Amino acid sequence: MSVLQRLQPYPGLRVLISGGAAGIGEVLAAAYLEAGAQVHVCDVSEPALAAFRDKYPGTVATRADVSDAVQIEAVFKVQREHFGGLDVLVNNAGIAGPTGGIDAISDAEWQATININLTAQYRFAHHAVPMLKASSHGHLLHIASVAGRLGYAWRTPYAATKWAIVGLMKSLASELGESDIRVNALLPGIVEGPRMDGVIRARAEQVGVPEAEMRQEYLNKISLKRMVTAEDVAAMALFLCSPAARNVTGQAISVDGNVEYL
C-alpha cells in the first residue's frame, strides 16, 4: 500500500457520533459518509435530527439526552440492532457552559457542564469499548477543545471538562492499547459558526464592548489570525481513521491555527 493509499480511511467503518445532528457533529458525519462509512448519530434536538434525516436519507439518527445514562444505553441498543457492532466512536456532544466568574456560577450550571461534557464521554466509552474490542479498526475519538490545554478565564467549568477529557483519553489509550484500540482527542480552536457567535456575544455583553470588537479580540489570539472551520476538524478525524494513523494513539491534537491564549 502506497503512502497516498494509506491516507484513505478504512472502508465501511461503523461510526457513532454523539451530538452528531448539527454543528461540528454534522460536519463530521458528512465527512464519514463521504468516505463510505455507515454513520449513526444521536442528538438531543429533535428538529436537528429531523433536518439531518432529510439531508442524509438512510442514515440512523437517534434522539438522546447524553446527560441521561438510560438514554445513552438505548443508543447502543440501536447501534447493535442496526450495525451489529462499532468501529469508531466520536465522543462529540457538549455544551458551552456558563460565562462568568467562579463566584457567580451556580452549582447547577457547574454540574450540568460536567455531566454533559465529561460524564457522558465516560458513559459512551463504557458502552463502546466491548464493541471496539471486537473490531479490527477500533478507534475512540474524543472531541475536546483548545481550552483543554490553556486556562480560560470566565469559562472555568468548560475548561475544566476539556482538560479532564484529555486525561480520560490519555488513560484510556494506555488501558486499551493491548486490545489494539486507538484513543485520541481533537482539540479544536476557535471554530466558525453559531456556537462561537454565541460565546463571543456573551463575552462582549459581560465586559461591555461591541460584539465586533470582541470578535477581533478572539482573532488576535490566533497565530494565523483566522478561525478554523468544522471541515478542518473533520479532515483530521478522517486521517485518524486511516491506515496512516495506525500507530497514532494517546494524542491530544490541536486543530486551532495555534491559539496562543484564551
mmCIF file with all atom_site columns, C-alpha atoms in Angstrom, residues 15-22 39-45 49 60-66 75 93:
data_model
loop_
_atom_site.group_PDB
_atom_site.id
_atom_site.type_symbol
_atom_site.label_atom_id
_atom_site.label_alt_id
_atom_site.label_comp_id
_atom_site.label_asym_id
_atom_site.label_entity_id
_atom_site.label_seq_id
_atom_site.pdbx_PDB_ins_code
_atom_site.Cartn_x
_atom_site.Cartn_y
_atom_site.Cartn_z
_atom_site.occupancy
_atom_site.B_iso_or_equiv
_atom_site.pdbx_formal_charge
_atom_site.auth_seq_id
_atom_site.auth_comp_id
_atom_site.auth_asym_id
_atom_site.auth_atom_id
_atom_site.pdbx_PDB_model_num
ATOM 1  C CA . VAL A 1 15 ? -19.280 5.149  13.184 1.00 0.00 ? 15 VAL A CA 1
ATOM 2  C CA . LEU A 1 16 ? -21.309 6.519  16.096 1.00 0.00 ? 16 LEU A CA 1
ATOM 3  C CA . ILE A 1 17 ? -21.222 10.280 16.723 1.00 0.00 ? 17 ILE A CA 1
ATOM 4  C CA . SER A 1 18 ? -22.761 11.869 19.805 1.00 0.00 ? 18 SER A CA 1
ATOM 5  C CA . GLY A 1 19 ? -24.149 15.347 19.243 1.00 0.00 ? 19 GLY A CA 1
ATOM 6  C CA . GLY A 1 20 ? -23.987 14.490 15.559 1.00 0.00 ? 20 GLY A CA 1
ATOM 7  C CA . ALA A 1 21 ? -27.027 16.186 14.032 1.00 0.00 ? 21 ALA A CA 1
ATOM 8  C CA . ALA A 1 22 ? -25.733 19.765 13.925 1.00 0.00 ? 22 ALA A CA 1
ATOM 9  C CA . VAL A 1 39 ? -22.988 6.509  10.292 1.00 0.00 ? 39 VAL A CA 1
ATOM 10 C CA . HIS A 1 40 ? -25.253 6.640  13.354 1.00 0.00 ? 40 HIS A CA 1
ATOM 11 C CA . VAL A 1 41 ? -25.757 9.985  15.060 1.00 0.00 ? 41 VAL A CA 1
ATOM 12 C CA . CYS A 1 42 ? -27.512 10.808 18.291 1.00 0.00 ? 42 CYS A CA 1
ATOM 13 C CA . ASP A 1 43 ? -28.598 14.242 19.394 1.00 0.00 ? 43 ASP A CA 1
ATOM 14 C CA . VAL A 1 44 ? -30.894 15.866 21.946 1.00 0.00 ? 44 VAL A CA 1
ATOM 15 C CA . SER A 1 45 ? -32.580 18.154 19.381 1.00 0.00 ? 45 SER A CA 1
ATOM 16 C CA . LEU A 1 49 ? -32.399 15.183 13.901 1.00 0.00 ? 49 LEU A CA 1
ATOM 17 C CA . VAL A 1 60 ? -29.674 6.250  11.544 1.00 0.00 ? 60 VAL A CA 1
ATOM 18 C CA . ALA A 1 61 ? -30.410 9.214  13.815 1.00 0.00 ? 61 ALA A CA 1
ATOM 19 C CA . THR A 1 62 ? -31.462 8.644  17.426 1.00 0.00 ? 62 THR A CA 1
ATOM 20 C CA . ARG A 1 63 ? -32.752 11.155 19.937 1.00 0.00 ? 63 ARG A CA 1
ATOM 21 C CA . ALA A 1 64 ? -30.816 11.037 23.195 1.00 0.00 ? 64 ALA A CA 1
ATOM 22 C CA . ASP A 1 65 ? -30.091 13.369 26.080 1.00 0.00 ? 65 ASP A CA 1
ATOM 23 C CA . VAL A 1 66 ? -26.478 12.500 26.886 1.00 0.00 ? 66 VAL A CA 1
ATOM 24 C CA . VAL A 1 75 ? -28.304 4.483  21.814 1.00 0.00 ? 75 VAL A CA 1
ATOM 25 C CA . ALA A 1 93 ? -21.609 16.044 22.410 1.00 0.00 ? 93 ALA A CA 1
#
